[in-house]
Structure formats: structure tokens, C-alpha cells
Coordinates of C-alpha atoms in Angstrom, one line a residue:
M261 CA 19.4 78.3 4.0
I262 CA 22.8 79.9 3.5
F263 CA 24.3 82.3 1.0
V264 CA 27.3 80.9 -1.0
W265 CA 29.7 82.9 -3.2
S266 CA 31.9 81.1 -5.8
E267 CA 33.8 82.2 -9.0
G268 CA 32.1 85.5 -9.3
F269 CA 28.5 84.4 -8.8
S270 CA 26.3 83.7 -5.8
F271 CA 23.5 81.3 -5.0
L272 CA 21.4 80.0 -2.2
C273 CA 22.1 76.6 -0.8
D274 CA 19.8 74.6 1.5
L275 CA 22.1 72.4 3.6
S276 CA 19.1 70.3 4.7
F277 CA 19.0 68.8 1.2
M278 CA 22.8 68.0 1.1
H279 CA 23.8 64.3 1.4
K280 CA 26.6 64.0 3.9
C281 CA 29.1 61.1 4.1
S282 CA 29.0 59.5 7.5
A283 CA 32.7 58.9 7.5
C284 CA 34.6 62.0 6.1
Y285 CA 31.6 64.4 6.4
K286 CA 31.9 65.6 2.7
Q287 CA 28.5 66.8 1.4
F288 CA 27.0 66.2 -2.0
N289 CA 24.0 67.8 -3.9
K290 CA 22.8 64.4 -5.2
K291 CA 22.5 61.0 -3.6
E292 CA 24.1 59.3 -6.5
H293 CA 27.2 61.5 -6.0
L294 CA 27.4 60.3 -2.4
V295 CA 27.1 56.7 -3.6
E296 CA 29.9 57.2 -6.1
H297 CA 32.0 58.7 -3.4
M298 CA 31.5 55.7 -1.2
K299 CA 32.5 53.4 -4.0
V300 CA 36.0 55.0 -4.4
S301 CA 36.7 56.2 -0.9
Y302 CA 36.9 52.7 0.8
H303 CA 35.8 54.1 4.2
S304 CA 35.8 51.7 7.1
V305 CA 36.0 51.5 10.8
H306 CA 39.7 50.8 10.4
Q307 CA 40.5 54.3 9.2
P308 CA 42.2 56.8 11.6
K309 CA 39.4 58.8 13.2
C310 CA 39.3 62.0 15.2
G311 CA 38.6 61.3 18.8
I312 CA 36.6 64.5 19.1
C313 CA 34.4 65.0 16.0
K314 CA 34.7 61.3 14.8
K315 CA 35.7 62.3 11.3
H316 CA 37.5 59.5 9.4
C317 CA 40.8 60.4 7.7
R318 CA 42.8 58.6 5.0
S319 CA 46.0 58.4 7.1
F320 CA 47.4 59.4 10.5
E321 CA 49.1 62.3 8.7
S322 CA 45.8 63.7 7.6
L323 CA 44.3 63.1 11.0
R324 CA 47.3 65.1 12.5
E325 CA 46.6 68.0 10.1
H326 CA 42.9 67.9 11.1
S327 CA 43.7 67.9 14.9
K328 CA 46.8 70.0 15.2
G329 CA 48.0 71.2 11.8
W330 CA 48.0 74.6 10.2
L331 CA 44.5 74.1 8.9
A332 CA 43.2 72.2 11.9
K333 CA 39.5 72.4 12.8
D334 CA 39.3 75.0 15.6
S335 CA 37.0 73.0 17.9
C336 CA 39.0 69.8 17.5
S337 CA 42.3 71.6 17.8
K338 CA 41.5 73.3 21.1
I339 CA 40.4 70.1 22.8
F340 CA 43.2 68.0 21.3
H341 CA 45.8 70.5 22.5
E342 CA 44.5 69.9 26.1
L343 CA 43.6 66.2 26.0
G344 CA 45.3 64.6 22.9
C345 CA 48.4 62.5 22.5
G346 CA 50.6 63.8 19.7
L347 CA 52.1 60.3 19.0
C348 CA 49.1 57.9 18.9
M349 CA 46.5 60.6 18.3
K350 CA 44.2 59.3 21.0
V351 CA 42.0 61.8 23.0
F352 CA 41.5 61.2 26.7
E353 CA 38.8 62.2 29.2
S354 CA 41.1 64.2 31.5
S355 CA 44.7 65.6 31.6
I356 CA 45.4 63.1 34.4
F357 CA 44.7 60.1 32.1
L358 CA 46.7 61.8 29.3
S359 CA 49.7 62.3 31.6
E360 CA 49.6 58.6 32.7
H361 CA 49.3 57.5 29.0
K362 CA 52.3 59.5 27.9
W363 CA 54.6 57.5 30.1
T364 CA 53.9 54.4 28.1
C365 CA 53.3 56.0 24.7
H366 CA 56.6 57.9 24.5
L367 CA 59.3 55.2 24.1
I368 CA 63.0 55.3 24.7
P369 CA 65.4 54.4 21.8
P370 CA 66.9 50.9 21.9
T371 CA 70.5 50.2 22.7
R372 CA 72.5 50.1 19.4
L373 CA 74.5 46.9 18.6
G374 CA 77.4 48.8 17.0
T375 CA 80.0 47.0 14.8
I376 CA 83.0 46.6 17.0
S377 CA 83.9 42.9 17.5
L378 CA 80.3 41.9 17.1
P379 CA 80.0 38.2 16.1
S380 CA 77.2 36.4 14.3
M381 CA 74.5 35.1 16.7
E382 CA 71.5 33.0 16.5
L383 CA 68.8 32.2 19.2
K384 CA 67.2 28.9 18.6
T385 CA 63.4 29.0 19.0
S386 CA 61.3 26.0 19.8
I387 CA 58.6 25.1 17.3
P388 CA 55.4 24.0 19.0
D389 CA 54.3 20.4 18.3
I390 CA 50.6 20.4 17.9
S391 CA 50.5 16.6 17.7
N392 CA 51.8 16.4 21.2
G393 CA 49.2 18.7 22.6
D394 CA 51.3 21.9 22.6
I395 CA 49.1 25.0 22.4
V396 CA 50.0 27.8 20.1
P397 CA 49.4 31.0 22.1
K398 CA 48.8 33.4 19.2
I399 CA 48.2 33.1 15.5
H400 CA 51.1 34.4 13.4
E401 CA 53.7 35.8 15.7
A402 CA 55.7 38.6 14.0
I403 CA 59.4 38.8 13.2
A404 CA 61.1 42.1 12.3
M405 CA 64.0 42.1 9.8
D406 CA 66.4 44.7 8.6
C407 CA 69.5 44.6 6.3
E408 CA 72.4 46.9 5.9
M409 CA 73.5 47.0 2.3
V410 CA 77.0 47.5 0.7
G411 CA 77.6 48.3 -2.9
G412 CA 78.6 46.0 -5.8
G413 CA 79.2 46.5 -9.5
S414 CA 81.7 48.9 -11.2
D415 CA 80.1 52.0 -9.7
G416 CA 79.0 50.5 -6.3
T417 CA 75.3 51.1 -6.9
L418 CA 74.2 47.4 -6.8
N419 CA 72.7 46.6 -3.4
L420 CA 74.3 43.6 -1.7
C421 CA 73.5 42.4 1.8
G422 CA 76.3 43.0 4.2
R423 CA 74.5 42.6 7.5
V424 CA 71.2 41.3 8.7
C425 CA 69.2 41.2 11.9
L426 CA 66.0 39.5 13.0
I427 CA 64.2 40.1 16.3
D428 CA 61.0 38.7 17.8
E429 CA 58.1 40.7 19.4
N430 CA 59.9 40.9 22.7
E431 CA 62.8 42.7 20.9
D432 CA 65.1 39.7 21.5
I433 CA 67.6 38.9 18.7
L434 CA 66.8 35.7 16.9
F435 CA 69.5 36.0 14.3
H436 CA 72.3 38.4 13.5
A437 CA 75.1 38.0 11.0
Y438 CA 77.6 39.7 8.7
V439 CA 77.0 38.5 5.2
Q440 CA 79.5 37.5 2.6
P441 CA 77.9 38.6 -0.7
Q442 CA 78.2 36.4 -3.8
M443 CA 80.0 39.0 -5.8
P444 CA 82.9 41.5 -4.9
V445 CA 82.1 44.5 -2.8
T446 CA 83.2 47.8 -4.4
D447 CA 81.7 50.2 -1.9
Y448 CA 81.3 49.4 1.8
R449 CA 79.3 52.6 2.3
S450 CA 81.0 52.9 5.7
D451 CA 79.5 56.3 6.5
L452 CA 76.1 54.7 6.7
T453 CA 76.7 51.0 7.4
G454 CA 79.9 51.2 9.6
L455 CA 81.1 48.1 7.7
S456 CA 84.6 47.5 6.3
E457 CA 86.4 44.7 4.6
E458 CA 87.4 43.3 8.0
H459 CA 83.7 42.8 9.0
L460 CA 82.9 40.7 5.9
R461 CA 86.2 38.8 5.6
D462 CA 85.0 35.8 7.6
A463 CA 81.3 36.6 7.2
M464 CA 78.6 34.0 6.8
P465 CA 77.9 32.9 3.2
L466 CA 74.7 34.3 1.7
K467 CA 73.4 30.8 1.1
E468 CA 73.7 29.8 4.7
V469 CA 72.1 33.1 5.8
Q470 CA 69.1 32.4 3.5
E471 CA 68.6 29.0 5.0
K472 CA 68.7 30.2 8.6
I473 CA 66.3 33.1 7.9
L474 CA 63.8 30.8 6.1
E475 CA 64.0 28.3 9.0
I476 CA 63.0 31.1 11.4
L477 CA 60.3 32.6 9.3
Y478 CA 58.6 29.4 8.2
N479 CA 58.8 28.0 11.7
G480 CA 58.8 24.3 10.6
E481 CA 55.9 24.9 8.1
S482 CA 56.2 23.7 4.5
I483 CA 56.5 26.5 2.0
G484 CA 53.5 25.3 0.1
M485 CA 51.2 25.4 3.2
A486 CA 52.6 28.9 4.2
R487 CA 51.7 30.3 0.8
V488 CA 48.2 29.0 1.0
D489 CA 47.1 30.1 4.5
G490 CA 50.2 31.0 6.5
G491 CA 50.1 27.9 8.6
K492 CA 52.6 28.3 11.5
A493 CA 54.8 30.7 9.5
K494 CA 55.7 34.1 11.0
L495 CA 54.6 37.5 9.9
L496 CA 57.6 39.4 8.4
V497 CA 57.7 43.0 9.6
G498 CA 60.0 45.6 8.1
H499 CA 60.3 48.9 6.2
S500 CA 60.5 48.7 2.4
L501 CA 61.0 45.0 2.7
E502 CA 61.2 44.4 -1.0
H503 CA 64.7 45.9 -0.9
D504 CA 65.8 43.7 2.0
L505 CA 64.4 40.6 0.3
D506 CA 66.0 41.5 -3.0
C507 CA 69.5 41.9 -1.5
L508 CA 69.1 38.6 0.2
N509 CA 67.8 37.0 -3.0
M510 CA 64.7 35.7 -1.2
S511 CA 61.0 35.9 -1.5
Y512 CA 58.2 35.6 1.1
P513 CA 54.4 35.3 0.7
D514 CA 52.8 38.7 0.3
H515 CA 50.0 38.0 2.8
L516 CA 52.6 37.3 5.5
I517 CA 54.4 40.7 5.0
R518 CA 53.7 43.7 7.1
D519 CA 55.6 46.7 5.6
T520 CA 55.5 50.0 7.4
A521 CA 56.4 51.8 4.2
K522 CA 53.3 50.5 2.5
Y523 CA 50.7 50.5 5.3
H524 CA 48.1 53.1 4.3
P525 CA 47.5 54.7 7.7
L526 CA 51.3 55.4 8.0
M527 CA 51.7 56.9 4.5
K528 CA 51.3 60.4 3.4
T529 CA 47.8 61.6 2.3
N530 CA 48.7 61.0 -1.3
L531 CA 49.9 57.4 -0.4
V532 CA 53.6 58.1 -0.7
S533 CA 55.8 56.4 1.9
H534 CA 57.5 58.1 4.8
S535 CA 61.0 57.2 5.9
L536 CA 61.4 54.9 9.0
K537 CA 63.3 57.7 10.7
Y538 CA 60.3 60.0 10.3
L539 CA 57.8 57.4 11.4
T540 CA 59.8 56.5 14.5
K541 CA 60.0 60.2 15.5
M542 CA 56.3 60.9 14.9
Y543 CA 54.8 57.8 16.3
L544 CA 57.3 56.5 18.9
G545 CA 58.8 59.8 20.0
Y546 CA 62.6 59.2 19.6
D547 CA 65.3 59.6 16.9
I548 CA 67.0 56.8 15.0
Q549 CA 69.7 56.6 12.3
M550 CA 71.8 59.3 13.9
G551 CA 75.0 58.7 12.0
I552 CA 75.7 55.0 11.3
H553 CA 72.6 52.9 10.7
D554 CA 72.1 50.0 13.1
P555 CA 70.0 47.1 12.0
F556 CA 68.9 46.2 15.5
E557 CA 67.8 49.7 16.2
D558 CA 65.8 49.7 12.9
C559 CA 64.3 46.3 13.7
V560 CA 63.1 47.4 17.2
S561 CA 61.6 50.6 15.8
V562 CA 59.7 48.9 13.0
M563 CA 58.5 46.2 15.4
R564 CA 57.2 48.9 17.8
L565 CA 55.4 50.6 14.9
Y566 CA 53.8 47.4 13.9
K567 CA 52.6 46.6 17.4
R568 CA 51.3 50.1 17.9
M569 CA 49.2 49.8 14.7
R570 CA 48.2 46.3 15.6
E571 CA 46.9 47.4 19.0
Q572 CA 44.5 50.0 17.4
D573 CA 41.0 49.5 18.9
H574 CA 38.7 48.9 15.9
L575 CA 35.6 47.0 15.3
K576 CA 36.4 43.7 13.7
D577 CA 34.2 43.3 10.7
F578 CA 34.0 39.8 9.4
I579 CA 35.3 40.5 5.9
G580 CA 38.5 42.1 7.3
A581 CA 39.1 39.1 9.5
C582 CA 38.8 36.6 6.6
H583 CA 41.3 34.1 5.4
A584 CA 44.6 35.7 4.3
T585 CA 44.3 34.7 0.7
E586 CA 40.7 35.8 0.3
F587 CA 40.1 39.0 -1.5
Q588 CA 37.6 41.5 -0.1
T589 CA 34.5 41.9 -2.2
N590 CA 33.2 45.4 -3.0
E591 CA 29.6 45.1 -1.9
F592 CA 28.7 48.2 -3.9
E593 CA 29.3 46.3 -7.1
C594 CA 26.7 43.7 -6.1
C595 CA 23.9 46.3 -5.9
K596 CA 22.2 48.5 -8.4
M597 CA 22.5 52.3 -8.2
K598 CA 18.7 52.7 -7.6
D599 CA 18.9 50.4 -4.6
L600 CA 22.0 52.1 -3.2
E601 CA 20.3 55.5 -3.4
K602 CA 17.6 54.2 -1.1
L603 CA 20.1 53.6 1.7
T604 CA 20.9 56.2 4.3
P605 CA 24.5 57.5 4.6
D606 CA 25.0 55.3 7.7
E607 CA 23.9 52.2 5.8
L608 CA 26.2 53.0 3.0
F609 CA 29.1 53.4 5.4
E610 CA 28.3 50.0 6.9
M611 CA 28.6 48.4 3.5
S612 CA 32.0 50.1 2.8
R613 CA 35.2 48.1 3.3
S614 CA 38.8 49.2 3.7
K615 CA 41.1 48.9 0.7
Y616 CA 43.9 47.6 2.9
R617 CA 44.0 44.9 5.6
C618 CA 44.1 46.6 8.9
W619 CA 46.9 45.2 11.2
C620 CA 44.5 45.1 14.1
L621 CA 43.0 42.0 12.5
D622 CA 46.3 40.1 13.1
M623 CA 45.0 39.6 16.6
V624 CA 41.9 38.0 15.4
H625 CA 41.8 34.2 15.0
K626 CA 41.5 33.0 11.4
V627 CA 38.1 32.3 10.0
P628 CA 37.7 29.2 7.8
P629 CA 37.5 30.2 4.1
Q630 CA 34.2 28.4 3.6
L631 CA 32.6 30.5 6.4
C632 CA 34.1 33.7 4.9
R633 CA 32.5 32.9 1.5
V634 CA 29.1 32.2 3.1
K635 CA 29.1 35.4 5.0
R636 CA 30.2 37.3 2.0
L637 CA 27.4 35.9 -0.2
K638 CA 24.9 36.9 2.5
A639 CA 26.2 40.4 2.5
C640 CA 25.9 40.6 -1.3
E641 CA 22.4 39.3 -1.1
Y642 CA 21.5 42.3 1.1

């Protein structure tokens, strides 16, 4: 029993009768309020979690505030200061383990390509032939892409692709080209792009650039098959990819896109995007975009961010690992309120599913759609 003061009046509150969320530790007077909270919070094992008190947070930014911010929890802040990594937010058993970890967690910036006398380049990649017995080592390999845009239109505000770069997971360049836009360039935005009329005079036509990029991304797969289940197509990684695809006048299946600007754990607590420059500094430990923007530097940084998020060690729930085109079912909608109120906070948390698809699931082999539906129906019957 504790004494609580609020808005000019006081009352006694027995915490033993409070209903506590097993994920974020919020407390509610009534069980139905806890149930409603679970319906809209989308807690899951994939949320960033404090390595000390195990509290789940909406994003790594909120986890950072919880562990080392101005309003950090004292007990967690003290331990994190001694044993926590400020980049990946992991907590280690000893300072020795932490020191060893920092050597691999704190990365060095990639070498910039620059713009002086840099030709177009393309690295041909072999497409595995399953019919001949070739083994695909991993489902959906990732390709990072970044474009530098010049200005078109009377005021130079129309974004046109002036340069594009694609790299693989090993940070090797698969394709790089200066791009000749389909309309006149009125602003080369040289202060940011480093481009000039000379760079684009003999540049590759946009139509040819589109064909080469699609050849790399679809990896010999038909567009129809890729849009259904991905097939052998690559995952496209980038930051604010809709702008890159727009300036290239291209589209790509949503379920094959991994955008660091829209990935919930990397966003602000209110789900507003961070810049790639900020994310690179906070999660990789180095600065980018110092002066002229370099597409290779941005590609490497966004690929490293993706791989760092993909390597998060989470429990793999079967719904999260389902077929790419399958929508996650909200199990709470399959049950009546009176039945949900009988469940413990831990059981409610087990039913809860993430609102986004965690990138750690990209390392999980695909589950046949029929099996996903069967498992989902069984979960709803519960």
C-alpha cells in the first residue's frame, strides 16, 4: 500500500492489485485496460529490450533514453555505463567482454569513390542454376542502392538521377554509373553531389541503367514470381528508397524492400525517420556525408545498418517467419474480451505480435504459405 498524490488530491493505491504489462511494465487498474493496451502496443520479442531490466521499448532511441539518457532509470544507467555498448545497446557480463566487443562494433568509414575520372563499372554476378544442382547458400541476399540526384525543371527542384551505385553484402560494387537524365539538368547541385556537366555528358542513358539494375535485383527471376514470393530476387536495402526509385522511374516489390528510414526500431519514438548520417553515427560509430555526398559511402553504411539489425538475436516466432506476402493476424481480434481477461500478463504477451517484420527473420528460411495458414488458425483457436 502506497500513498499517491495527484492534481491536488491524494489516495491510497495497492500495487498488488495493479495489472502490469510483461513487456513495457506499464501498470493498469483494470485487467481490461491491460488487454486494450496489448491490442494497440504490438509488443513482441523483436522489440529493442533493455539488457538489464528486460523492459521492451518502441525503438532503439527510446531504449537509449532508458539506459543512458537524461531520464534514464538509475539502476539500469549505472550498470549500462560500466558494461553496455553505446552503439548496439548490448550489455555484457564483464568489462573485458565489452572491450573485446567494441573492436568489432565500432566500424571505420569506407573509402569514398570520389568523382574525379571515375568511369561506369559493373561486376557481373553468376546466377545459381538450381536445375543443375547448384545450391543457393542463403535465402534473399541483400543489395544496397543509393542515388545522387541533380535538379531539373525551371527552378531545379525536380529530382533527376545523376549517379547510382549498387553493392552486395560484402561491400563489393555490383554496378556504378553516371546517369543521363531524360530531361535537361538545370541544377547539378555540385555542393552536395560533386557532379558537373562534364560527368553527365557521356553518361549512361537512364533506360540502360534501369535494365542493368533490374537484372541485378531480379537475379534471373521473372517479375511475376518475385512479386508473389520473392523467388531468387534480391532484397533491396537503402535509406528513403522511394526517392531513389522515383528518380530512376522504377518500382520494386514492397516485401523485398528494407528501408532504414522506415524500420521501426531505427526511427524516433514517435515513428519519425532519422537521417542516414545520424543513424550511421549512432549505430556504426563514424561520420558520413562530410561535404560532398558519396553514393558508395552511403551504400556501405546502409548495408552495415541492415546487417546489424538483421543479426539481432531474437526468438523466431512462426508468424514473423511466414511467407513474405502473408499478413500477420492480430490474435486478440479472434478472442472475446472475457476470455482475454482470464489470461495472465505473460500469456497476453505471448499472443502479441510485432507491427513490423523484424529483419532478423530474413535469416530464417521461408515457410510454405499453407503451413503458415494452418499454424495461424491453430493460434486463433487457442
